Short mmCIF file of C-alpha atoms in Angstrom, two decimals:
data_model
loop_
_atom_site.label_atom_id
_atom_site.label_comp_id
_atom_site.label_asym_id
_atom_site.label_seq_id
_atom_site.Cartn_x
_atom_site.Cartn_y
_atom_site.Cartn_z
CA MET A 166 139.65 34.34 -8.62
CA ASP A 167 140.20 38.12 -8.35
CA TRP A 168 138.65 39.04 -4.97
CA ASN A 169 139.60 42.74 -4.97
CA GLY A 170 139.20 43.54 -8.66
CA ASP A 171 142.82 44.50 -9.35
CA GLY A 172 143.27 42.07 -12.23
CA LEU A 173 145.40 39.61 -10.21
CA SER A 174 144.30 36.13 -9.14
CA ASP A 175 143.93 35.81 -5.37
CA ILE A 176 143.36 32.75 -3.17
CA ILE A 177 140.64 32.19 -0.57
CA VAL A 178 141.00 29.00 1.44
CA GLY A 179 139.17 27.24 4.27
CA ASP A 180 140.78 25.25 7.06
CA ARG A 181 140.19 22.53 9.64
CA ASN A 182 139.28 25.05 12.35
CA GLY A 183 136.39 26.59 10.41
CA TYR A 184 138.06 29.86 9.38
CA VAL A 185 138.47 31.33 5.89
CA THR A 186 141.75 33.08 4.97
CA TYR A 187 142.27 35.59 2.15
CA PHE A 188 145.64 35.59 0.38
CA ARG A 189 145.98 38.74 -1.78
CA ARG A 190 148.21 38.61 -4.83
CA THR A 191 150.57 41.57 -5.11
CA GLY A 192 152.33 40.73 -8.37
CA SER A 193 152.40 38.35 -11.30
CA GLY A 194 154.74 35.80 -9.71
CA ALA A 195 153.61 32.54 -8.13
CA ASP A 196 155.01 33.65 -4.76
CA ASP A 197 153.57 37.17 -4.85
CA LEU A 198 150.93 36.49 -2.22
CA THR A 199 150.36 38.12 1.14
CA SER A 200 148.01 36.88 3.84
CA GLU A 201 145.25 39.30 4.79
CA GLY A 202 144.29 37.06 7.71
CA HIS A 203 140.95 35.47 8.51
CA MET A 204 138.04 36.94 6.58
CA THR A 205 135.40 38.83 8.53
CA ALA A 206 131.71 39.64 8.21
CA GLY A 207 130.03 42.42 10.14
CA GLY A 208 133.27 43.07 12.02
CA SER A 209 133.62 39.48 13.32
CA VAL A 210 135.87 36.69 12.10
CA ILE A 211 133.98 34.14 10.01
CA ASP A 212 133.91 30.85 11.92
CA VAL A 213 131.75 27.96 10.69
CA GLY A 214 132.97 25.45 13.26
CA GLN A 215 135.17 22.95 11.41
CA ASN A 216 136.29 22.12 7.88
CA SER A 217 135.26 25.35 6.15
CA ALA A 218 134.82 24.91 2.38
CA PRO A 219 134.52 28.36 0.73
CA VAL A 220 133.28 29.06 -2.79
CA VAL A 221 133.56 32.49 -4.41
CA VAL A 222 130.76 33.29 -6.87
CA ASP A 223 128.53 36.18 -7.91
CA TRP A 224 125.46 34.59 -6.35
CA ASN A 225 122.91 37.33 -7.03
CA ASP A 226 124.28 38.44 -10.41
CA ASP A 227 125.00 42.03 -9.29
CA GLY A 228 128.59 42.07 -10.54
CA LEU A 229 130.11 41.58 -7.05
CA LEU A 230 131.74 38.40 -5.76
CA ASP A 231 129.95 36.72 -2.85
CA LEU A 232 130.99 33.88 -0.55
CA LEU A 233 129.42 30.46 0.08
CA ILE A 234 130.85 28.30 2.85
CA GLY A 235 130.27 24.62 3.53
CA ASN A 236 131.35 23.05 6.82
CA ASP A 237 131.72 19.90 8.89
CA ALA A 238 128.45 19.83 10.87
CA SER A 239 125.26 18.79 9.10
CA SER A 240 123.32 21.06 11.46
CA GLN A 241 125.11 24.17 10.17
CA GLY A 242 124.04 24.19 6.52
CA ILE A 243 125.71 26.21 3.74
CA ARG A 244 126.25 29.84 4.60
CA LEU A 245 125.79 32.58 2.00
CA TYR A 246 127.53 35.91 2.57
CA LEU A 247 126.42 38.56 0.06
CA ASN A 248 128.91 41.28 -0.87
CA SER A 249 127.50 44.74 -0.06
CA GLY A 250 130.71 46.62 -0.91
CA THR A 251 132.34 47.32 -4.26
CA THR A 252 134.50 45.38 -6.72
CA ALA A 253 137.68 46.90 -5.27
CA ASN A 254 136.51 46.81 -1.64
CA PRO A 255 134.33 43.76 -0.91
CA VAL A 256 132.26 43.98 2.28
CA LEU A 257 130.56 41.01 3.93
CA THR A 258 128.03 41.65 6.69
CA THR A 259 125.18 39.23 7.43
CA TRP A 260 124.65 35.71 6.16
CA SER A 261 121.83 33.26 5.47
CA TYR A 262 121.52 29.54 4.80
CA ILE A 263 121.05 28.12 1.29
CA GLN A 264 117.70 26.32 1.17
CA SER A 265 115.96 23.67 -0.91
CA SER A 266 112.15 23.45 -0.82
CA GLY A 267 112.12 25.89 2.09
CA SER A 268 114.53 23.95 4.32
CA ASN A 269 118.23 24.48 4.95
CA ILE A 270 120.54 22.22 2.94
CA ASN A 271 122.26 20.28 5.73
CA ARG A 272 124.96 17.78 4.82
CA SER A 273 127.90 16.56 6.89
CA ARG A 274 131.31 17.85 5.70
CA CYS A 275 129.58 19.63 2.85
CA CYS A 276 131.85 20.79 0.04
CA PRO A 277 129.75 22.90 -2.37
CA GLN A 278 130.52 24.09 -5.88
CA VAL A 279 128.49 26.35 -8.17
CA TYR A 280 128.23 25.49 -11.86
CA ASP A 281 125.65 25.56 -14.64
CA MET A 282 125.41 21.80 -14.98
CA ASN A 283 122.54 21.66 -17.48
CA GLY A 284 123.58 24.58 -19.71
CA ASP A 285 120.45 26.68 -19.17
CA GLY A 286 122.35 29.83 -18.17
CA LYS A 287 121.54 29.51 -14.46
CA LYS A 288 123.93 28.58 -11.67
CA ASP A 289 123.25 25.20 -10.09
CA LEU A 290 124.58 23.75 -6.83
CA ILE A 291 126.65 20.58 -6.69
CA MET A 292 128.31 19.19 -3.59
CA GLY A 293 130.26 16.37 -2.05
CA GLU A 294 129.76 15.25 1.54
CA ASN A 295 130.90 12.78 4.19
CA ASN A 296 129.00 9.79 2.79
CA ALA A 297 131.11 10.06 -0.41
CA GLN A 298 128.25 10.77 -2.77
CA ILE A 299 127.81 13.90 -4.86
CA TYR A 300 124.50 15.72 -5.06
CA TYR A 301 123.15 17.99 -7.79
CA TYR A 302 120.59 20.71 -6.98
CA GLU A 303 119.10 22.19 -10.15
CA ASN A 304 118.34 25.91 -10.08
CA THR A 305 114.64 26.30 -10.87
CA GLY A 306 114.70 30.06 -10.24
CA THR A 307 116.83 32.60 -12.09
CA ASN A 308 120.56 33.25 -12.33
CA ALA A 309 120.15 36.29 -10.07
CA ALA A 310 117.85 34.56 -7.57
CA PRO A 311 118.61 30.82 -7.44
CA VAL A 312 115.85 28.50 -6.18
CA PHE A 313 116.29 24.82 -5.36
CA SER A 314 113.54 22.26 -4.87
CA GLY A 315 115.21 18.89 -4.51
CA TYR A 316 118.33 17.07 -5.64
CA GLU A 317 119.69 14.09 -7.52
CA ALA A 318 122.69 11.90 -6.73
CA ILE A 319 125.31 12.06 -9.48
CA GLN A 320 125.67 8.61 -11.05
CA SER A 321 128.59 6.73 -12.56
CA ASN A 322 127.90 3.63 -14.67
CA GLY A 323 124.28 3.61 -13.60
CA SER A 324 124.83 3.80 -9.82
CA PRO A 325 125.29 6.73 -7.43
CA LEU A 326 128.92 7.78 -7.37
CA ASP A 327 130.49 6.45 -4.16
CA LEU A 328 134.13 6.99 -3.12
CA TYR A 329 134.09 5.61 0.45
CA ALA A 330 134.04 8.92 2.36
CA GLY A 331 134.65 12.67 2.35
CA THR A 332 134.30 13.72 -1.29
CA ARG A 333 135.53 17.15 -2.37
CA LEU A 334 135.13 18.14 -5.96
CA TRP A 335 135.81 20.56 -8.76
CA VAL A 336 133.76 20.90 -11.95
CA ASN A 337 135.85 21.38 -15.07
CA ASP A 338 135.83 20.47 -18.76
CA TRP A 339 138.75 18.07 -18.33
CA ASP A 340 138.89 16.83 -21.95
CA GLU A 341 137.75 20.15 -23.52
CA ASN A 342 134.75 18.63 -25.30
CA GLY A 343 132.31 21.26 -24.04
CA ILE A 344 130.77 19.02 -21.35
CA PRO A 345 131.46 19.53 -17.61
CA ASP A 346 133.46 16.72 -15.97
CA LEU A 347 134.17 16.07 -12.27
CA ILE A 348 137.52 16.01 -10.48
CA VAL A 349 136.88 14.41 -7.08
CA SER A 350 139.11 13.68 -4.07
CA ASP A 351 138.25 11.29 -1.24
CA PHE A 352 139.13 10.49 2.37
CA ASN A 353 141.78 7.98 1.26
CA GLY A 354 143.79 10.71 -0.48
CA TYR A 355 143.04 9.74 -4.08
CA VAL A 356 141.92 12.07 -6.86
CA HIS A 357 139.46 10.73 -9.43
CA VAL A 358 138.35 12.12 -12.79
CA PHE A 359 134.81 11.32 -13.91
CA MET A 360 134.26 12.06 -17.58
CA ALA A 361 130.83 13.12 -18.81
CA TYR A 362 129.81 11.86 -22.22
CA PRO A 363 126.99 13.60 -24.10
CA THR A 364 124.22 11.65 -25.76
CA GLY A 365 122.60 12.80 -28.94
CA VAL A 366 124.82 15.83 -29.54
CA ALA A 367 124.97 16.29 -33.28
CA GLU A 368 124.56 18.96 -35.89
CA GLU A 369 120.93 20.00 -35.93
CA THR A 370 118.73 22.64 -37.47
CA VAL A 371 115.90 24.66 -36.06
CA ALA A 372 112.85 23.37 -37.86
CA GLN A 373 111.12 23.04 -34.49
CA ILE A 374 110.42 26.80 -34.27
CA GLN A 375 106.73 27.25 -34.91
CA THR A 376 104.79 30.16 -33.40
CA GLY A 377 105.36 32.74 -30.71
CA PHE A 378 108.68 34.30 -29.67
CA ALA A 379 111.42 31.66 -29.64
CA VAL A 380 115.14 31.26 -30.28
CA ALA A 381 117.11 28.21 -31.37
CA PRO A 382 120.53 27.53 -32.91
CA ALA A 383 120.70 27.50 -36.68
CA ILE A 384 123.44 24.86 -36.45
CA ASN A 385 124.55 23.08 -33.30
CA PRO A 386 127.45 22.51 -32.53
CA ALA A 387 128.88 25.70 -33.99
CA GLN A 388 132.37 26.97 -34.81
CA GLY A 389 133.66 30.55 -34.73
CA SER A 390 130.26 32.17 -34.32
CA PHE A 391 126.73 31.48 -33.11
CA ASN A 392 123.97 31.71 -35.69
CA ILE A 393 120.69 32.05 -33.83
CA ASN A 394 117.29 31.78 -35.44
CA VAL A 395 114.73 34.07 -33.86
CA GLN A 396 111.02 33.53 -34.40
CA ALA A 397 109.30 36.89 -33.85
CA PRO A 398 105.50 37.14 -33.95
CA GLN A 399 105.92 40.85 -34.57
CA GLY A 400 108.73 43.31 -35.29
CA GLY A 401 110.76 44.94 -32.55
CA ASN A 402 114.09 44.94 -30.74
CA ILE A 403 115.82 41.96 -29.16
CA GLU A 404 118.65 41.47 -26.67
CA LEU A 405 120.71 38.28 -26.62
CA ARG A 406 122.75 37.43 -23.53
CA ILE A 407 125.27 34.57 -23.72
CA TYR A 408 126.24 32.70 -20.53
CA ASP A 409 128.99 30.11 -20.14
CA SER A 410 128.51 26.84 -18.27
CA ALA A 411 129.46 28.55 -14.98
CA GLY A 412 126.59 31.02 -15.38
CA ARG A 413 128.86 33.96 -16.22
CA LEU A 414 127.74 36.53 -18.78
CA VAL A 415 130.30 36.38 -21.61
CA ALA A 416 128.63 38.26 -24.49
CA THR A 417 125.63 40.35 -25.43
CA ARG A 418 124.12 41.13 -28.81
CA ASN A 419 121.42 43.73 -29.45
CA ALA A 420 119.41 43.73 -32.66
CA ALA A 421 116.87 46.29 -33.74
CA SER A 422 114.00 46.22 -36.20
CA LEU A 423 113.32 42.51 -36.29
CA SER A 424 110.90 41.54 -38.99
CA GLU A 425 107.86 39.39 -38.35
CA GLY A 426 108.73 35.73 -38.82
CA THR A 427 112.17 34.11 -38.73
CA ASN A 428 115.29 36.25 -38.31
CA LEU A 429 118.95 35.21 -38.25
CA ILE A 430 121.28 36.84 -35.71
CA THR A 431 125.03 36.12 -35.66
CA VAL A 432 127.09 36.32 -32.46
CA ASP A 433 130.87 36.54 -32.88
CA ALA A 434 132.38 33.79 -30.71
CA ALA A 435 135.98 33.96 -31.94
CA SER A 436 137.27 34.91 -28.49
CA MET A 437 135.13 32.36 -26.62
CA PRO A 438 136.56 28.95 -25.64
CA THR A 439 134.91 25.70 -26.63
CA GLY A 440 132.11 24.66 -24.34
CA VAL A 441 128.39 24.72 -23.66
CA TYR A 442 126.66 28.12 -23.66
CA ALA A 443 123.16 29.28 -22.82
CA VAL A 444 121.51 31.92 -24.99
CA VAL A 445 118.85 34.03 -23.29
CA ALA A 446 116.80 36.24 -25.61
CA LYS A 447 114.41 38.99 -24.57
CA THR A 448 112.04 41.22 -26.48
CA GLY A 449 109.57 43.27 -24.50
CA SER A 450 108.25 40.96 -21.77
CA ASP A 451 108.92 37.78 -23.78
CA ILE A 452 111.94 35.59 -22.97
CA SER A 453 113.22 32.49 -24.73
CA THR A 454 116.35 30.38 -24.21
CA CYS A 455 118.38 27.80 -26.05
CA ARG A 456 121.68 25.99 -25.60
CA MET A 457 124.70 26.15 -27.89
CA VAL A 458 127.81 23.96 -28.10
CA LEU A 459 130.91 25.71 -29.44
CA THR A 460 133.63 23.47 -30.85
CA ASP A 461 137.08 23.94 -32.40
#
């Protein structure tokens, strides 16, 4: 995570006392880190009480890194600090609570993560908490303005995942099969890996495109490049935006002079790692999405 936009990976860490500390990297070595002290917002040190759990993410899709912080007390909720500065000089001022269905998300010892869990190009919220379960909040809004309206407990072997107490997690494609897995620690000091296995992922064509503006993969999974079929009710221009499973924009493709009917657009994916990607297409006021799986 490059907090100050200098091309070097920094570290932001929470602690037992509720503070968040920024360690700035000054060189390419593992030890080239200097502490910038406790992070501040609006001129005051950020203090969430106990067990701060920070997450750095571009929450509102404006190109600037923001800060989410979970904490120990269920009454505190998850704080969102939006960055009002620049890439090189982040500035945090006020904060608000993350909500679901109009109410603050309050969970004891909340440890949030942000990840596009369902591959629709929008950042979702996933979190561990004191009761050892992990909860998934699907984003029903947009990538730039997330909206949550309920949650589901992540299951393992048909039952809610339960690791005794105090789950903290990281979402990662552990086996590099394009599907997000979970790395989870617990109160007893163990680290668990939960592998996600897809169902029904196979090569498929796009015969389902019928009428209206729509996009779908020509072949899925794909290798080396994305071939996207675009059904256009009339000619015009189109913009394709490709998002990875973390909701980050990784590629764009503009095409002009589409013909009426089905068009084929190719997106070079040679520099993109294997994984699940969301394709968001726009022409005029019409928007359509589809999901792609890129394999070796």
